[in-house]
XYZ file of C-alpha atoms in Angstrom:
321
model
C -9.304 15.980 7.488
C -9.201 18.887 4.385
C -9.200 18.275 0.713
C -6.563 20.174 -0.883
C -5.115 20.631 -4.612
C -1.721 20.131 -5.498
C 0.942 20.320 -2.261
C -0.909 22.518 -0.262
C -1.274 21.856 3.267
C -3.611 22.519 6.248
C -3.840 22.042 9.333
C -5.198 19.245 10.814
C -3.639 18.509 14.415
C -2.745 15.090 15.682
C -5.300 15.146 18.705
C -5.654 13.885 22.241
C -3.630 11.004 23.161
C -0.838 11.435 20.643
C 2.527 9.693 20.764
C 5.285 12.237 21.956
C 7.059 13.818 19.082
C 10.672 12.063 20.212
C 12.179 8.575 18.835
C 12.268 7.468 15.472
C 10.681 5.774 12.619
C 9.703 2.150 12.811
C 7.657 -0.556 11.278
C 6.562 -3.720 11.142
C 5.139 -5.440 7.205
C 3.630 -8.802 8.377
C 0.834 -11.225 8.071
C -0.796 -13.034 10.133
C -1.722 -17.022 9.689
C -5.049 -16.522 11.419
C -5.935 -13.829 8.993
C -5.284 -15.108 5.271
C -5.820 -12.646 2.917
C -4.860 -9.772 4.968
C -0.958 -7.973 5.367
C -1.035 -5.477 8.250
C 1.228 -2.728 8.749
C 1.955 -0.611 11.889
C 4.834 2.109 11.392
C 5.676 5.322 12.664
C 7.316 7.620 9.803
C 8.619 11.425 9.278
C 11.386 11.228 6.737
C 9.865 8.563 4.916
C 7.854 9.013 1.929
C 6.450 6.662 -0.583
C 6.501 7.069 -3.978
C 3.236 6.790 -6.278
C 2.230 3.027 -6.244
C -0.664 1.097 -6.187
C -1.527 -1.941 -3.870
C -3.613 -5.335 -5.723
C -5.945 -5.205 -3.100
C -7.250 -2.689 -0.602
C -5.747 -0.157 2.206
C -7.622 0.449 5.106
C -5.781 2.494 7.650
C -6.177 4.257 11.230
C -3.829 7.161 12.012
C -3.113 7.535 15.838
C -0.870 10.530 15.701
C 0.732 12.732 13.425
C -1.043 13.667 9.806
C -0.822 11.526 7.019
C -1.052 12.882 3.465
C -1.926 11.017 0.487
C -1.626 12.267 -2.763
C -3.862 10.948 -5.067
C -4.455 12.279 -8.844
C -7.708 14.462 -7.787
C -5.632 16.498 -5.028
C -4.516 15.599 -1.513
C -5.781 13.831 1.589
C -4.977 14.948 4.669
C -5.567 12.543 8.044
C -4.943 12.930 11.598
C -5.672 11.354 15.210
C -8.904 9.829 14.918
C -8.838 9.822 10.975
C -9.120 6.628 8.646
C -8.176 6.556 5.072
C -9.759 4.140 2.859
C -8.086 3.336 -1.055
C -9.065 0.896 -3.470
C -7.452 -1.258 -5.710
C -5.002 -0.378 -8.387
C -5.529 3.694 -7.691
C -2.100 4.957 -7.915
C -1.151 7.556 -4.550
C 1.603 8.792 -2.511
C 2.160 9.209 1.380
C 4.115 11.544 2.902
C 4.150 13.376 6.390
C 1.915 16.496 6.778
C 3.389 17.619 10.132
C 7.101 17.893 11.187
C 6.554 14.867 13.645
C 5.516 12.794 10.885
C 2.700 10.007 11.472
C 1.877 6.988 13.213
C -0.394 4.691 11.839
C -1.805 1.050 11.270
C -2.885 -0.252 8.163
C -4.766 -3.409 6.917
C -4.611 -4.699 3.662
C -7.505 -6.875 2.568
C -6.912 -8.924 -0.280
C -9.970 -8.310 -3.257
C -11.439 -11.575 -2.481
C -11.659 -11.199 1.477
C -13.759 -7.780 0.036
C -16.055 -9.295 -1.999
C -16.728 -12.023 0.073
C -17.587 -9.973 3.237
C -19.595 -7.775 1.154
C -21.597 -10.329 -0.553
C -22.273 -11.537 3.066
C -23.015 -8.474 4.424
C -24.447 -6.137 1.544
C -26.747 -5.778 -1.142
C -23.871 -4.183 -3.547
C -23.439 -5.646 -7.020
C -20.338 -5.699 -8.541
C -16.901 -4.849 -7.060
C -17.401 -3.375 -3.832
C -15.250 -0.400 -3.058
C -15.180 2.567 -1.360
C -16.921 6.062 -2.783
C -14.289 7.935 0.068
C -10.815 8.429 0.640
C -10.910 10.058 3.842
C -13.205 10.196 7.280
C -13.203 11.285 10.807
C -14.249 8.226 12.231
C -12.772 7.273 15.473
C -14.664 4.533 15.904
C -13.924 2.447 13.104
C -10.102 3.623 13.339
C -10.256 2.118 16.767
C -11.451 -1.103 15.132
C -8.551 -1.245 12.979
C -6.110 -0.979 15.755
C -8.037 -3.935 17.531
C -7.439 -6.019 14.525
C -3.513 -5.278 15.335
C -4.093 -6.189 18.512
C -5.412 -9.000 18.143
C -3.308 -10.442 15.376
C -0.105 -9.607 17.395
C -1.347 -11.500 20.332
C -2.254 -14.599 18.182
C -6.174 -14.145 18.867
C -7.703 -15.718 15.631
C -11.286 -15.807 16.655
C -11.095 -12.205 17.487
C -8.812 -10.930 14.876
C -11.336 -12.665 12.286
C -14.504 -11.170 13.859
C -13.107 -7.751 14.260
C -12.118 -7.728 11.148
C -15.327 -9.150 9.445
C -17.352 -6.421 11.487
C -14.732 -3.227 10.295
C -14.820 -4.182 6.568
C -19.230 -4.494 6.862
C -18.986 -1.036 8.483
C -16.866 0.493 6.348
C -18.576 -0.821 3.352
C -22.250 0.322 4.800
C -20.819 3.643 5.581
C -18.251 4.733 2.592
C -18.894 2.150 0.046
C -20.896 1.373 -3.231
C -20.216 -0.985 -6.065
C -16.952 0.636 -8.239
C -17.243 1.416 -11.414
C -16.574 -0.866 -14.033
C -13.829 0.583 -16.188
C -13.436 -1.085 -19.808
C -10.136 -0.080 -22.028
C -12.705 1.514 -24.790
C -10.612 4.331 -26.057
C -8.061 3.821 -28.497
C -5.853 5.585 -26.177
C -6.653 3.100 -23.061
C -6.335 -0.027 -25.424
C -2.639 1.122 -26.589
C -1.814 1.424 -22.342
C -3.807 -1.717 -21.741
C -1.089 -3.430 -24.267
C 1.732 -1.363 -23.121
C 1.456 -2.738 -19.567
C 1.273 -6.356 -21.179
C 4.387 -5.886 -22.704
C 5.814 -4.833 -19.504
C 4.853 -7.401 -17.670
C 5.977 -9.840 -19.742
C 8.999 -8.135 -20.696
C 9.825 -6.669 -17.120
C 13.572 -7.720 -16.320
C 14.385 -6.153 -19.433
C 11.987 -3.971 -21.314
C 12.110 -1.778 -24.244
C 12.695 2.241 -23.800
C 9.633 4.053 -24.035
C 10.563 5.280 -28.159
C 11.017 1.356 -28.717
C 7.739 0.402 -26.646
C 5.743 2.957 -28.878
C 6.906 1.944 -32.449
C 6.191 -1.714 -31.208
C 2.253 -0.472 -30.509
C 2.260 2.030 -33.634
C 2.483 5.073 -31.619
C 4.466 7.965 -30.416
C 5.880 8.294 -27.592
C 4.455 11.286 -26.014
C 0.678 9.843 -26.963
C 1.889 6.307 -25.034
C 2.719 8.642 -21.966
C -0.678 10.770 -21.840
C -2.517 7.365 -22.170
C -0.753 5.546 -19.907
C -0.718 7.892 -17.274
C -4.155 8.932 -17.488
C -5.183 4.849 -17.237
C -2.954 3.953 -14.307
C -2.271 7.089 -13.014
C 1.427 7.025 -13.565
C 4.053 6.803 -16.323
C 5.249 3.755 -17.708
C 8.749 3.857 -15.549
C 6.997 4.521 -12.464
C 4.477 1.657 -13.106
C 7.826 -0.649 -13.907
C 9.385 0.065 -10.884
C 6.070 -0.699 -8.800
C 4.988 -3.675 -10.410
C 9.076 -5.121 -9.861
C 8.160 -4.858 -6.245
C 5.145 -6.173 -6.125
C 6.908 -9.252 -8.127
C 9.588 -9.318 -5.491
C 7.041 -9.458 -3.096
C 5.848 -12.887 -4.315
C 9.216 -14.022 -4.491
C 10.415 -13.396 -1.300
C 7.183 -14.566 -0.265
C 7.577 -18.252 -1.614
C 11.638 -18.162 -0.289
C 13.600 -16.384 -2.814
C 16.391 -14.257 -1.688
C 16.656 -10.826 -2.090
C 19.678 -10.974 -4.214
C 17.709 -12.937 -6.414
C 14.606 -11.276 -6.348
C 16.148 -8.410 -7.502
C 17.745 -10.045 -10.626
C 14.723 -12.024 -11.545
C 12.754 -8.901 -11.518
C 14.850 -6.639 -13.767
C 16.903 -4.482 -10.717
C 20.289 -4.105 -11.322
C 21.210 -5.291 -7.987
C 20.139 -6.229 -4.206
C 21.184 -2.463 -3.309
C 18.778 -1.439 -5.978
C 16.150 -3.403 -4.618
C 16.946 -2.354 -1.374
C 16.104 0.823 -2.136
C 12.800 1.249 -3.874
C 11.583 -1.648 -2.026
C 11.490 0.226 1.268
C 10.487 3.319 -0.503
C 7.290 1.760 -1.563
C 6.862 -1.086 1.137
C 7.947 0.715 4.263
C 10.585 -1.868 5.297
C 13.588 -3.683 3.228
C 12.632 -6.708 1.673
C 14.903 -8.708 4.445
C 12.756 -7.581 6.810
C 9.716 -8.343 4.993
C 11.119 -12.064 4.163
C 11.933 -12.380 7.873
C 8.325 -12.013 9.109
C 6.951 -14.284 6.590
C 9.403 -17.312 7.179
C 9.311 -16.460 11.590
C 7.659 -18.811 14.064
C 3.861 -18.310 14.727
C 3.881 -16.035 17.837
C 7.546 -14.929 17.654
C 7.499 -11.033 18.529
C 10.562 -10.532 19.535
C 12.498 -6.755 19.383
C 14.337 -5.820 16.313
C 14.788 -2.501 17.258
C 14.079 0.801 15.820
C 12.212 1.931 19.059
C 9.753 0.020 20.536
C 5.309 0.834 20.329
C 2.930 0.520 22.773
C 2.108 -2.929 21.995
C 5.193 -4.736 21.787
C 5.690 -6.103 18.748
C 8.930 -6.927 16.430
C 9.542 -3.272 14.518
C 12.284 -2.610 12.080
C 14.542 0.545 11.168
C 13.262 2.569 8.225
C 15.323 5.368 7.743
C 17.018 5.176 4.089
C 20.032 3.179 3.523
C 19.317 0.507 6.518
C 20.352 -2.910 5.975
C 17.746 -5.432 5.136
């Protein structure tokens, strides 16, 4: 794994034991009922990039082939076989492919509170645990994450929970520390503290970025430097993330896409459709479908079939959900 600035690349080599280069993408978005707390990902991608976002809770994530790269707003990660990347919550990034075959990974996504309580278990760390790096050669630990998969996918609780209790220790003992508390001091951080208020609130139909300004007794080019520089993104970008994330809930608890998408401010399911996958990895159908199908159900959806055998979905822009 090499640090870089800006879009530069290097090369970092997929590795021994690297899936061939042919097929295309898939992924599967699910949870697991033995795991609450926890959404696991397993995808294999080379078009597909995602936009800057942020996740609520953590991203822990083993690539097996291919290079990743994330860019965050220091520079950009690089990962390959045998590489982990590690992000915290609420730190805006990207994720793109750094090799023409793209990247195959699997990703965990530990809620905030399975963190801290694992850590407080497990550590001596005051206040939020987190971790200090973005990026490790650890093969070890990235084979830990894959057992989590594999255990989820075959419905093994006990060792899903245990394997997953162990990685997060590790990975806390070996690339954590407590995060840094962060308090909206500057007048500058208090005006985006209020401007993401009003966004949320105001989120299936908020005011233009000249009209959100006036409202907090600024200009608009200040409310853009502040913003960014506090969530690491500007105030449209952030919209369009946090509209996902609210979809996300919605399907979640039943809703429709169709009306996800006009409860949250989208124009349209289409629209939805669209940044959804961007940012999730799969269209919110698919992502409804694995939260409302039997325990245990694994069954094909195409897209080209992994190693272990589980349900995978079509990713490549402009699928139906």
């Amino acid at each position: 794994m090499v640090m870089v600035s800006g879009d530069g690349a290097a090369d970092g080599g997929s590795g021994a034991g690297a899936m061939p280069r042919a097929g295309g993408e898939w992924a599967r978005h699910w949870r697991y009922a033995g795991l609450p707390g926890l959404d696991l990902l397993r995808a294999r991608y080379v078009r597909h990039s995602f936009p800057r976002h942020a996740h609520d809770g953590y991203v822990v994530c083993a690539v097996t082939s291919g290079i990743e790269e994330v860019g965050l707003q220091q520079g950009t990660v690089r990962a390959g076989h045998g590489g982990i990347i590690m992000i915290n919550p609420e730190v805006a990034h990207t994720a793109r492919a750094g090799a023409p075959e793209g990247w195959t990974y699997a990703t965990l996504y530990p809620s905030s509170g399975v963190v801290a309580e694992i850590a407080e278990e497990t550590t001596g760390l005051r206040g939020t645990a987190g971790f200090h790096e973005t990026v490790a050669q650890d093969p070890h630990l990235g084979h830990m994450i894959t057992e989590v998969h594999r255990a989820a996918e075959a419905g093994n609780a006990l060792a899903a929970d245990s394997l997953l209790r162990l990685l997060v220790a590790q990975l806390l003992r070996r690339y954590g520390g407590p995060l840094p508390v962060r308090h909206p001091r500057s007048a500058g951080a208090r005006t985006a503290a209020r401007a993401r208020t009003v966004l949320e609130e105001r989120m299936a139909d908020p005011p233009s970025l000249e009209r959100l300004a006036q409202e907090l007794g600024t200009g608009p080019f200040a409310l853009l430097r502040a913003f960014r520089s506090a969530y690491g993104m500007p105030p449209h970008t952030w919209l369009t993330d946090a509209r996902v994330r609210r979809a996300r809930r919605l399907l979640e608890a039943g809703s429709a896409p169709a009306d996800a998408a006009v409860a949250v401010g989208f124009t349209d399911q289409p629209h939805l459709n669209r940044h959804f996958t961007r940012i999730v990895g799969v269209p919110p159908g698919a992502y409804r479908r694995e939260r409302t199908a039997p325990p245990g159900d694994a069954g094909a959806a195409g897209g080209g079939q992994p190693a272990w055998g589980a349900r995978t979905y079509k990713t490549a822009e402009g699928a139906r959900s």
